[in-house]
CSV table of C-alpha atoms and ligand atoms in Angstrom, one decimal:
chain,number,residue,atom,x,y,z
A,1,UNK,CA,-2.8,-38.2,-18.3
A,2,UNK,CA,-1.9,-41.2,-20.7
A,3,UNK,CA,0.4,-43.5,-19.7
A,4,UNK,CA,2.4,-45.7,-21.8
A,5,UNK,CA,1.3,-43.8,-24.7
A,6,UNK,CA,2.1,-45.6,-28.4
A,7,UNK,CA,3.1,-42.2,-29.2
A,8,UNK,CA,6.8,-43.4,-30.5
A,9,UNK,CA,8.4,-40.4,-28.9
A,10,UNK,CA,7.6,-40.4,-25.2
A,11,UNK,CA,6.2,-41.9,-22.3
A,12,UNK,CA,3.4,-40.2,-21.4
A,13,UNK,CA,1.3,-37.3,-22.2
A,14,UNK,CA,-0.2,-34.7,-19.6
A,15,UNK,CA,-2.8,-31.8,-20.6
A,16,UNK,CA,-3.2,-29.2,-18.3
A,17,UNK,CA,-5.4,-27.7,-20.5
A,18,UNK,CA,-7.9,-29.2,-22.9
A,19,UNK,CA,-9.2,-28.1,-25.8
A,20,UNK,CA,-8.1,-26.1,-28.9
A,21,UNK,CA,-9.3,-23.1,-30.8
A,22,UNK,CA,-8.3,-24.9,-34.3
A,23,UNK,CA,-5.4,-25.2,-37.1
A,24,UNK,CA,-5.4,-26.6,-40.2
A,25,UNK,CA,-6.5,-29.9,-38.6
A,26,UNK,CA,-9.4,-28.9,-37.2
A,27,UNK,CA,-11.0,-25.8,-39.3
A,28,UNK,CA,-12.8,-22.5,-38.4
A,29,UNK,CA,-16.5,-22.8,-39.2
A,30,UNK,CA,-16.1,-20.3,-41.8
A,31,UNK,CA,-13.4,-21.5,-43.3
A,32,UNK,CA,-15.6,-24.7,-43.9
A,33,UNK,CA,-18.9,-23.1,-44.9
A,34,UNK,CA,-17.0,-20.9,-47.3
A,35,UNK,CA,-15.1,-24.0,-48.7
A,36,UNK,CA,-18.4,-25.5,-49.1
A,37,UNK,CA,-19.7,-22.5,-51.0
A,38,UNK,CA,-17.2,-22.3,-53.1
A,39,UNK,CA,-17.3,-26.2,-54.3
A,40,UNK,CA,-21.4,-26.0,-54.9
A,41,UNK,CA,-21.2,-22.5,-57.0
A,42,UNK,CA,-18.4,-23.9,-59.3
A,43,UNK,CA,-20.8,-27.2,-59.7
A,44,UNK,CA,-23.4,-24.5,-60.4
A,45,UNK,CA,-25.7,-25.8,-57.7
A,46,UNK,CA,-29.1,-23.7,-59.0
A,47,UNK,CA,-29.8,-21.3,-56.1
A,48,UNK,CA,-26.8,-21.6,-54.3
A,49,UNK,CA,-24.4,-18.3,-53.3
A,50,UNK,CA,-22.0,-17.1,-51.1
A,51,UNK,CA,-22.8,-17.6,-47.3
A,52,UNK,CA,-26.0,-20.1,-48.2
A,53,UNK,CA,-24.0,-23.1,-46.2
A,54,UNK,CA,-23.4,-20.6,-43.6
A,55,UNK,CA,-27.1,-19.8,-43.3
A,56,UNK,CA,-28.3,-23.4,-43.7
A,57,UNK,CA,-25.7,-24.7,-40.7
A,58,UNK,CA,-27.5,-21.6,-38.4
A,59,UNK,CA,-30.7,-22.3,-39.3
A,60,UNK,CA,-30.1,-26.4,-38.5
A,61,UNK,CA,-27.9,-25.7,-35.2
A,62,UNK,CA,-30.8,-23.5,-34.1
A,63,UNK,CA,-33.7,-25.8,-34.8
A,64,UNK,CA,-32.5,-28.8,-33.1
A,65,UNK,CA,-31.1,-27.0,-30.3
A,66,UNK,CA,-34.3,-25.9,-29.6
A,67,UNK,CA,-35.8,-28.9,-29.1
A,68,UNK,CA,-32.8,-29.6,-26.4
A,69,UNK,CA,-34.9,-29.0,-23.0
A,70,UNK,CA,-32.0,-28.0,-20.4
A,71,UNK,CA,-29.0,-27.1,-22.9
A,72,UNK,CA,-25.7,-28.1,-21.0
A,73,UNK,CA,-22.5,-26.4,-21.5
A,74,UNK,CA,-21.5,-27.3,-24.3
A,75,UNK,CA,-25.0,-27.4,-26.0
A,76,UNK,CA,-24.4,-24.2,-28.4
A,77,UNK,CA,-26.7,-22.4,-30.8
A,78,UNK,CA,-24.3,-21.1,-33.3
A,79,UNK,CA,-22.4,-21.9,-36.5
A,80,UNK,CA,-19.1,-24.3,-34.7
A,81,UNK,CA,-17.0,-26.8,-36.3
A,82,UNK,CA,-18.2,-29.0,-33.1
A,83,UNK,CA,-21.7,-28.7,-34.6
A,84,UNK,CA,-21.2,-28.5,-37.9
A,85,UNK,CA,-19.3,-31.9,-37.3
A,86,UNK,CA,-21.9,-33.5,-35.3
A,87,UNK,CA,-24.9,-32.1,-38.1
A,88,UNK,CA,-22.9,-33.2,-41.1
A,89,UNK,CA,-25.3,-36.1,-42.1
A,90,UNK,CA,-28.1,-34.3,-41.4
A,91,UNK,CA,-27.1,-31.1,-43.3
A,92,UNK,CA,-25.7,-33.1,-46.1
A,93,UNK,CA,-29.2,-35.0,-46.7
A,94,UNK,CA,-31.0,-31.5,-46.8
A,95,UNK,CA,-28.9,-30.6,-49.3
A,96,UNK,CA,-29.1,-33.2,-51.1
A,97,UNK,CA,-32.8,-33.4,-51.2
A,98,UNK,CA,-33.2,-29.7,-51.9
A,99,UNK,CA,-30.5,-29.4,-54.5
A,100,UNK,CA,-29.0,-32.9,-56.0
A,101,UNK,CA,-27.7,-35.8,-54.3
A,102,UNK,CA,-23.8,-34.9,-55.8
A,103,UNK,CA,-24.1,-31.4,-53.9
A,104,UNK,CA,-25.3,-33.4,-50.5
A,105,UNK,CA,-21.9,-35.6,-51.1
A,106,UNK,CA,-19.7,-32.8,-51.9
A,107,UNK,CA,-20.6,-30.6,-48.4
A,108,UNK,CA,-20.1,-33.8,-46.6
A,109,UNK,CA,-16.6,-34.5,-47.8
A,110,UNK,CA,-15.6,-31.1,-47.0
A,111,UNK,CA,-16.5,-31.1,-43.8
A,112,UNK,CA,-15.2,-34.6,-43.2
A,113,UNK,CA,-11.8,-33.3,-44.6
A,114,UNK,CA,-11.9,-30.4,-42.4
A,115,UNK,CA,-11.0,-32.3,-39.5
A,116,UNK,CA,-8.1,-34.7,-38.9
A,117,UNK,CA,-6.8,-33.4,-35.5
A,118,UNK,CA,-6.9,-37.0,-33.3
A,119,UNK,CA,-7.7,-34.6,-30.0
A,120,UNK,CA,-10.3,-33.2,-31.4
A,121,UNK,CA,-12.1,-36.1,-33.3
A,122,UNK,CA,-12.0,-37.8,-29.3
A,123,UNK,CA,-14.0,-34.3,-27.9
A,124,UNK,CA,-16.6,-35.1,-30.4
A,125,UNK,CA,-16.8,-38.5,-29.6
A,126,UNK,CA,-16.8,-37.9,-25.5
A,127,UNK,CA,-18.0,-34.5,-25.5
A,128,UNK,CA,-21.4,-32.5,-25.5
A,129,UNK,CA,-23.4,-33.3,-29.0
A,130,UNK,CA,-26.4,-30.7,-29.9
A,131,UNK,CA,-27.5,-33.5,-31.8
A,132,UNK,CA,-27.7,-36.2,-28.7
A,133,UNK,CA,-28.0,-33.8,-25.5
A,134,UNK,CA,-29.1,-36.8,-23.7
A,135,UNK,CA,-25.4,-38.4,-24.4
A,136,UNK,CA,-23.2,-38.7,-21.5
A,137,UNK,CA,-20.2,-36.9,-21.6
A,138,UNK,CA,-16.5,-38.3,-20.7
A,139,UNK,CA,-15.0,-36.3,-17.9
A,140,UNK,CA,-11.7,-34.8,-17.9
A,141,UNK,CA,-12.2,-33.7,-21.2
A,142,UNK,CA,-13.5,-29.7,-22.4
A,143,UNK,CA,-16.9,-29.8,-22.9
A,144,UNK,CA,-16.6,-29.4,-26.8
A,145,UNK,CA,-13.4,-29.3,-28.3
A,146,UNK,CA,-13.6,-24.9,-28.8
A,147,UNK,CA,-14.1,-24.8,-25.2
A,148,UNK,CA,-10.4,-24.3,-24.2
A,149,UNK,CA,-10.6,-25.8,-20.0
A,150,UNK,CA,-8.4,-25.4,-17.2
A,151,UNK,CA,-7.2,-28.8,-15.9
A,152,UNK,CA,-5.2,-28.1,-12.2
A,153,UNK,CA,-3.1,-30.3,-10.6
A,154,UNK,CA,-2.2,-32.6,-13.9
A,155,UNK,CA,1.4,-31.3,-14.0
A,156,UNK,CA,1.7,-32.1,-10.8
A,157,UNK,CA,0.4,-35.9,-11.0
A,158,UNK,CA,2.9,-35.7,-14.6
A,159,UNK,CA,5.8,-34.9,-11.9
A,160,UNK,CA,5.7,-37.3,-9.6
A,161,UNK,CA,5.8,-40.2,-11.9
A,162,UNK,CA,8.9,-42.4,-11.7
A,163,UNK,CA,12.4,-41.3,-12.3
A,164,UNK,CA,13.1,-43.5,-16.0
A,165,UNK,CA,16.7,-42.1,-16.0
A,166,UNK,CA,19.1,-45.3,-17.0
A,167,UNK,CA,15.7,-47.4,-17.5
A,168,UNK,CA,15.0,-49.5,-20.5
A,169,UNK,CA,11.9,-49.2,-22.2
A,170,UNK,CA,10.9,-52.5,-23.6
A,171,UNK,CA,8.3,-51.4,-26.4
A,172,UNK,CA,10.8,-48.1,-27.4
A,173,UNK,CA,14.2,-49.3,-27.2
A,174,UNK,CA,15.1,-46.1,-29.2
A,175,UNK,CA,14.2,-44.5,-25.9
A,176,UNK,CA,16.5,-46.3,-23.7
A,177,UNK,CA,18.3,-44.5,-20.8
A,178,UNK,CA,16.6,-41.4,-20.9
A,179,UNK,CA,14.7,-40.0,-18.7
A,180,UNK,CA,11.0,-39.6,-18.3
A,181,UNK,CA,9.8,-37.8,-21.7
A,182,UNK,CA,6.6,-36.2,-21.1
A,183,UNK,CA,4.6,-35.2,-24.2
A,184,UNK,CA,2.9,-31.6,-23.2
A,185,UNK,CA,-0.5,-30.8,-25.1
A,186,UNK,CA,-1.1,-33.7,-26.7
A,187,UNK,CA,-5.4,-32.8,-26.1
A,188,UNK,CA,-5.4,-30.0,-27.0
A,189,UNK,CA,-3.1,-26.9,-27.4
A,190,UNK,CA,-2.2,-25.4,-24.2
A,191,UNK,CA,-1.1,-21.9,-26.0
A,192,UNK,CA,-5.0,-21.6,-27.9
A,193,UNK,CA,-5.9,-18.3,-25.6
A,194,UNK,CA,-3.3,-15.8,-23.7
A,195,UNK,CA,-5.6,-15.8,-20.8
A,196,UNK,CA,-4.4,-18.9,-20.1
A,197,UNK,CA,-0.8,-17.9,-19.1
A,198,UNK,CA,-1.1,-17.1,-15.6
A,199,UNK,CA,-2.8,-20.9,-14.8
A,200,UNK,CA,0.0,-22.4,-17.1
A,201,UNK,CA,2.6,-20.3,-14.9
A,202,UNK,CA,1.4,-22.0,-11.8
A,203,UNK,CA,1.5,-25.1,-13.7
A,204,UNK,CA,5.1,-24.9,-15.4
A,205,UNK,CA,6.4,-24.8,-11.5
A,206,UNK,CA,5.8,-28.4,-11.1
A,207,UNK,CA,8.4,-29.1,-13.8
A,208,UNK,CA,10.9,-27.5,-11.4
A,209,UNK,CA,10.0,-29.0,-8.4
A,210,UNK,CA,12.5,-31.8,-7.5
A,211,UNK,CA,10.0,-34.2,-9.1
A,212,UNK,CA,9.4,-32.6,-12.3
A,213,UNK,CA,13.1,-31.7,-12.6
A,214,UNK,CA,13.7,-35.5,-13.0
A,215,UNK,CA,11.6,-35.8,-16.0
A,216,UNK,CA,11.7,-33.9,-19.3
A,217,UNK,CA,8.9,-32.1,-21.2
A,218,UNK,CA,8.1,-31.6,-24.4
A,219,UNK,CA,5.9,-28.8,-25.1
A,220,UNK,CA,4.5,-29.1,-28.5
A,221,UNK,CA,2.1,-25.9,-30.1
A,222,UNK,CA,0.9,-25.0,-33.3
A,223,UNK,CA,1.1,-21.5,-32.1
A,224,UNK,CA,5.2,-20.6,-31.9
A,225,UNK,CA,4.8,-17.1,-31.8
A,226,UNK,CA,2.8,-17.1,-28.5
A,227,UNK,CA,5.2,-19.6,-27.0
A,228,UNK,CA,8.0,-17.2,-27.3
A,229,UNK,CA,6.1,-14.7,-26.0
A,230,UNK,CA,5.0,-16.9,-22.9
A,231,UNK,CA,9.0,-17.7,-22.5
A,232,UNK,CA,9.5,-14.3,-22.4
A,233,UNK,CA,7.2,-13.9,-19.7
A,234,UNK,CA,8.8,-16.6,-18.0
A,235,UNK,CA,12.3,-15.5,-18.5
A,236,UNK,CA,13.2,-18.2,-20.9
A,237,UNK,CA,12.1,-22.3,-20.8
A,238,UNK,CA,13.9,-24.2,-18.5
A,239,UNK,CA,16.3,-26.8,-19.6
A,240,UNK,CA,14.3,-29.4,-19.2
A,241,UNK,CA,11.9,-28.2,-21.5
A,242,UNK,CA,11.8,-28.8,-24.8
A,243,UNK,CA,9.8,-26.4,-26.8
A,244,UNK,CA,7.9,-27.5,-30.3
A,245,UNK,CA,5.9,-26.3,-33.2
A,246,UNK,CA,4.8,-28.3,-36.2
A,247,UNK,CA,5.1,-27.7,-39.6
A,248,UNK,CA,2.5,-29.7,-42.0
A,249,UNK,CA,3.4,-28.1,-45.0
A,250,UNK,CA,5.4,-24.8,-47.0
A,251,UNK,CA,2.6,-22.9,-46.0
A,252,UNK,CA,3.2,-23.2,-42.2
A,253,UNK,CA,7.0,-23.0,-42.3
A,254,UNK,CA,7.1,-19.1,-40.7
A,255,UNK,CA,6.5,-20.9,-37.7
A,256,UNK,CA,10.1,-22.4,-37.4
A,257,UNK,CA,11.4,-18.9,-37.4
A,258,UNK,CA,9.0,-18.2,-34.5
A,259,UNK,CA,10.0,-21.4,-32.7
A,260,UNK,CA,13.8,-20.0,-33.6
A,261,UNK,CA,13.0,-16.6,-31.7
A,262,UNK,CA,11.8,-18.8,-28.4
A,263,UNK,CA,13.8,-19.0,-25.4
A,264,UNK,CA,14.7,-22.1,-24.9
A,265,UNK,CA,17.8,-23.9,-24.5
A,266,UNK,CA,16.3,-27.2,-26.8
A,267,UNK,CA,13.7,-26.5,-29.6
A,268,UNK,CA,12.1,-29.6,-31.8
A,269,UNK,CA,10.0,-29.5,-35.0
A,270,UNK,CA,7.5,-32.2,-35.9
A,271,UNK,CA,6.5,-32.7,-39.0
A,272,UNK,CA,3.8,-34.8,-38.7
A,273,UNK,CA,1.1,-34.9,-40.7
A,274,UNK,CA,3.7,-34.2,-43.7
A,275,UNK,CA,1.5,-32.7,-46.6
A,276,UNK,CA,4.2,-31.1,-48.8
A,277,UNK,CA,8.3,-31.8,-49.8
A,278,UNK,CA,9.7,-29.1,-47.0
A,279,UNK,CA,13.4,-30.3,-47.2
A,280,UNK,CA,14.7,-27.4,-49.6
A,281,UNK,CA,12.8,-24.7,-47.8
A,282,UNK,CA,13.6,-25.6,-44.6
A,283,UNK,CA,16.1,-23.7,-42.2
A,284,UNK,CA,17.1,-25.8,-39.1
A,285,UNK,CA,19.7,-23.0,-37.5
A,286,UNK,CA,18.7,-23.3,-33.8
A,287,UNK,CA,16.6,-26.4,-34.2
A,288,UNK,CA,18.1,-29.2,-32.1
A,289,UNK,CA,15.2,-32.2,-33.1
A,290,UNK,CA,13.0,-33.0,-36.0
A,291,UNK,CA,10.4,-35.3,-36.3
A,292,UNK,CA,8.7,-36.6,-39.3
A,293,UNK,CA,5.4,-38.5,-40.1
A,294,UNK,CA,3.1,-39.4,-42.8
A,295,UNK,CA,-0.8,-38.9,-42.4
A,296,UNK,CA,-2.6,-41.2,-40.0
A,297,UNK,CA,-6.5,-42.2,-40.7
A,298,UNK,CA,-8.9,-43.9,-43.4
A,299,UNK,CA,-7.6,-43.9,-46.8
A,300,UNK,CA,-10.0,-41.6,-48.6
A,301,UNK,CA,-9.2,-39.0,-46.0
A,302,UNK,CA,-5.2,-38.8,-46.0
A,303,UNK,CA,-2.7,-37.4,-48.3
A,304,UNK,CA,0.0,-39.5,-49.8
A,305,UNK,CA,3.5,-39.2,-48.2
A,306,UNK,CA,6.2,-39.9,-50.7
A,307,UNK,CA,9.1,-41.6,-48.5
A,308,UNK,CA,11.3,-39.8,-50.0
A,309,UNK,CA,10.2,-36.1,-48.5
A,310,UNK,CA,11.0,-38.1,-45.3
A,311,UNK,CA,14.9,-39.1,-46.5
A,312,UNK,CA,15.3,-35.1,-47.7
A,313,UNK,CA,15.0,-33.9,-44.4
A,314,UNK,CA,16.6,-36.9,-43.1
A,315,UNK,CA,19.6,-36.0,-45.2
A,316,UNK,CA,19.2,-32.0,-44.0
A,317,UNK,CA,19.3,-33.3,-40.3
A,318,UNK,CA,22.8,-35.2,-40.9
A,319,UNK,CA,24.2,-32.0,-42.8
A,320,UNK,CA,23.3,-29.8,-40.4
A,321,UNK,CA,23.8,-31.7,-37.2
A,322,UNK,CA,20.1,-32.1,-36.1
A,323,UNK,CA,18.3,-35.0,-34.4
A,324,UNK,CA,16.2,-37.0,-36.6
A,325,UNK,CA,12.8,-39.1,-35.5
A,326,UNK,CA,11.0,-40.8,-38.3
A,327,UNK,CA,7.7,-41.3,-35.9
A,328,UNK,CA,5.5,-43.1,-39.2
A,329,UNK,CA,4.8,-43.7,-42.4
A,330,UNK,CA,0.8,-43.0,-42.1
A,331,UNK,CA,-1.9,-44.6,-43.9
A,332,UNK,CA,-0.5,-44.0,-47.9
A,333,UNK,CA,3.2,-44.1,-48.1
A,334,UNK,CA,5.0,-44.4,-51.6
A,335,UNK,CA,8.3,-45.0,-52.5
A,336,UNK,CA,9.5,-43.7,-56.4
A,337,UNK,CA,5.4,-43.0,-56.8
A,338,UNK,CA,4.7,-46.3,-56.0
A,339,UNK,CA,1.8,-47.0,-53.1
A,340,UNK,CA,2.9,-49.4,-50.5
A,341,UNK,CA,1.1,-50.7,-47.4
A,342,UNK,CA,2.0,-52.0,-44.5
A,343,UNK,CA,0.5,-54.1,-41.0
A,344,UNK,CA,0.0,-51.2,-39.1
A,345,UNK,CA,-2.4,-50.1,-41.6
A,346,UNK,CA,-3.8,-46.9,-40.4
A,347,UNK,CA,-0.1,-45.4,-38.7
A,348,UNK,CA,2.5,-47.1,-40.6
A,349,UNK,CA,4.4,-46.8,-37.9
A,350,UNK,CA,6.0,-49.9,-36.8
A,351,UNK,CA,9.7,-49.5,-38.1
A,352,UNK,CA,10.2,-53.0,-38.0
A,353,UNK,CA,8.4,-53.4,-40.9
A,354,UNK,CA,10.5,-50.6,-42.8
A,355,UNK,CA,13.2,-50.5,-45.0
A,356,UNK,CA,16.6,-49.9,-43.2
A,357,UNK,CA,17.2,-46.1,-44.6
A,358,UNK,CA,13.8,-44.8,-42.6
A,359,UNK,CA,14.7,-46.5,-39.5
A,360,UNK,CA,16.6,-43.4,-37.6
A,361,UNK,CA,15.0,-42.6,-34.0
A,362,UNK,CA,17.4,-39.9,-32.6
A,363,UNK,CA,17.0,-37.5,-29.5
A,364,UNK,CA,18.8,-33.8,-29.4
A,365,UNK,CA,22.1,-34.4,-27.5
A,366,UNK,CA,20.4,-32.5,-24.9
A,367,UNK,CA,17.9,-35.1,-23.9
A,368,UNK,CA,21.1,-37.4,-23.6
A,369,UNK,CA,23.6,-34.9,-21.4
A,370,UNK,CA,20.0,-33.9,-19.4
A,371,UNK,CA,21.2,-35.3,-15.6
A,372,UNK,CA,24.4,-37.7,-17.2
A,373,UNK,CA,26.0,-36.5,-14.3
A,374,UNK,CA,24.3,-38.5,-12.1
A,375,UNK,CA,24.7,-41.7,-13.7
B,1,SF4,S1,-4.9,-29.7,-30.9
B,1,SF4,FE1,-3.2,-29.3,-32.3
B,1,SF4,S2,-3.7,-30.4,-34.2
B,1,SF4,FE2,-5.6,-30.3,-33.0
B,1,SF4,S3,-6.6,-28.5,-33.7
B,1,SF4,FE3,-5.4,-27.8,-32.0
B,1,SF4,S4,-3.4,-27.1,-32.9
B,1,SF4,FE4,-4.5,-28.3,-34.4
């Protein structure tokens, strides 16, 4: 559990489960080698076809995991973004050596750009490596980041941190008063596999113990639809609650409708990394909370994020009576086209250093009513 996380939105985070089987942040292996494929045909790499990266990744992965003498784990032998991540250099020099030194740099940028989730790029730093099976790996984290794990007890911990309720928090006065926001999934997403639902029942109790009724939890998936169908198993979310889905660009907004259809009595939206203008596309009926962010991470990697797709939905949020968070800027903000950068380099999220019309930080009424009484 992270404590004091610089995650401007909450307090802490908690992961009962770790792990994630992949989104547009973190690709599917095929969806990589096929990418990769498609980039070295249209070069006109001599001897290059559909399903060659495919076939050189299985033939790499098996060599070297061969040579591994008691595989752990998380030591695989097939095609998986964890390995395909951990044998990018290698694979990219065979390429290059075997069919130009622009094809070797091509695969390796797509695979680099395949994967931007922050969870994830921390499993294959702590994790098992085919590539180094002699590395020691972090506990309390999935063995690879596909290998969705079970984590008991961590709600429970979550729940019997202090009441925050009327507290000030010095680093996030925006947060002031409130009580304890707990950030759900931030490792991983909790809602990857439907065989997990029974453990996450057991779990969800501790937020309704007397403890975890003191707090509130934000439950944040990239999966909507099998959120609304856990609610349903659970006979709606609790009030103290909050589910979320994210949104990264117009490609992903169907699952706003399916955060709509969830039972819950508070629903959020982050829009974080913000790849696309989604303001005039966007339908917030039933959506109590938005969030909004540019793209964290090293400039060649991240996509620009014009300030003013952040002000649209600003603007929506006031029209329509919605919450509004601008959590950061990212790494390449722009304002009328124009590239700006700021101290906090890689996040761009320290709103001191931003112009007064970006600097809203607002919580769903909810969060504010949530336990008033007792004040
Ligand atoms: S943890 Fe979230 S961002 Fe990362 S791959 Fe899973 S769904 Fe995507």
């Amino acid at each position: 559990m992270a404590e004091d996380t610089i995650i401007q939105w909450c307090d802490d985070t908690v992961n009962p489960i770790m792990g994630c089987s992949g989104c547009e942040l973190f690709r599917k292996p095929r969806q990589i080698t096929t990418k990769i494929d498609q980039a070295l045909i249209k070069l006109k790499v001599k001897g290059w076809e559909r399903g060659t990266a495919w076939k050189l990744f299985s033939d790499l992965i098996d060599e070297v995991f061969q040579k591994i003498d008691t595989p752990g784990i998380g030591h695989i032998n097939a095609v998986t973004t964890t390995n395909i991540f951990h044998l990018k250099g290698e694979f990219s020099e065979r390429v290059a050596r075997n069919h130009g030194g622009d094809a070797g740099a091509i695969a390796q940028r797509i695979i680099k750009r395949s994967l931007k989730c922050y969870a994830a790029k921390l499993h294959l730093n702590r994790g098992y490596n085919i590539q180094k099976p002699n590395r020691k790996v972090k506990k309390g984290y999935a063995p690879t980041f596909e290998q969705v794990t079970q984590f008991p007890g961590r709600m429970e911990q979550a729940a019997r941190k202090s009441d925050l309720l009327g507290q000030p928090r010095s680093s996030k006065p925006w947060m002031n008063g409130l009580p304890r926001l707990i950030f759900v999934s931030d490792m991983g997403d909790a809602l990857s596999h439907r065989d997990d639902f029974a453990f996450l029942c057991n779990e969800l109790e501790h937020t309704q113990t007397e403890n975890g009724k003191r707090h509130l939890w934000l439950w944040l998936t990239k999966r909507p639809e099998v959120m609304r169908d856990f609610g349903r198993r659970i006979g709606g979310f609790p009030d103290n609650i909050c589910a979320m889905t994210t949104v990264t660009s117009r490609s992903t907004l169907s699952r706003v409708e399916m955060l709509r259809k969830t039972d819950a009595h508070v629903r959020g939206l982050s829009l974080e990394p913000l790849w696309s203008d989604v303001a005039d596309q966007l339908d917030l009926t039933g959506i109590d909370w938005v969030i909004v962010g540019g793209e964290s991470g090293a400039k060649d990697d991240v996509a620009a994020f014009p300030i003013e797709w952040a002000l649209d939905v600003q603007t929506l949020c006031r029209e329509q009576g919605v919450a509004y968070f601008c959590k950061q800027l990212g790494r390449c903000p722009t304002r009328n086209s124009e590239e700006f950068s700021l101290q906090d380099l890689l996040h761009g999220g320290d709103w001191d250093e931003w112009d007064s019309d970006l600097r809203v930080r607002e919580f769903p009424e909810q969060f504010h009513t949530y336990r008033q009484s007792e004040i």
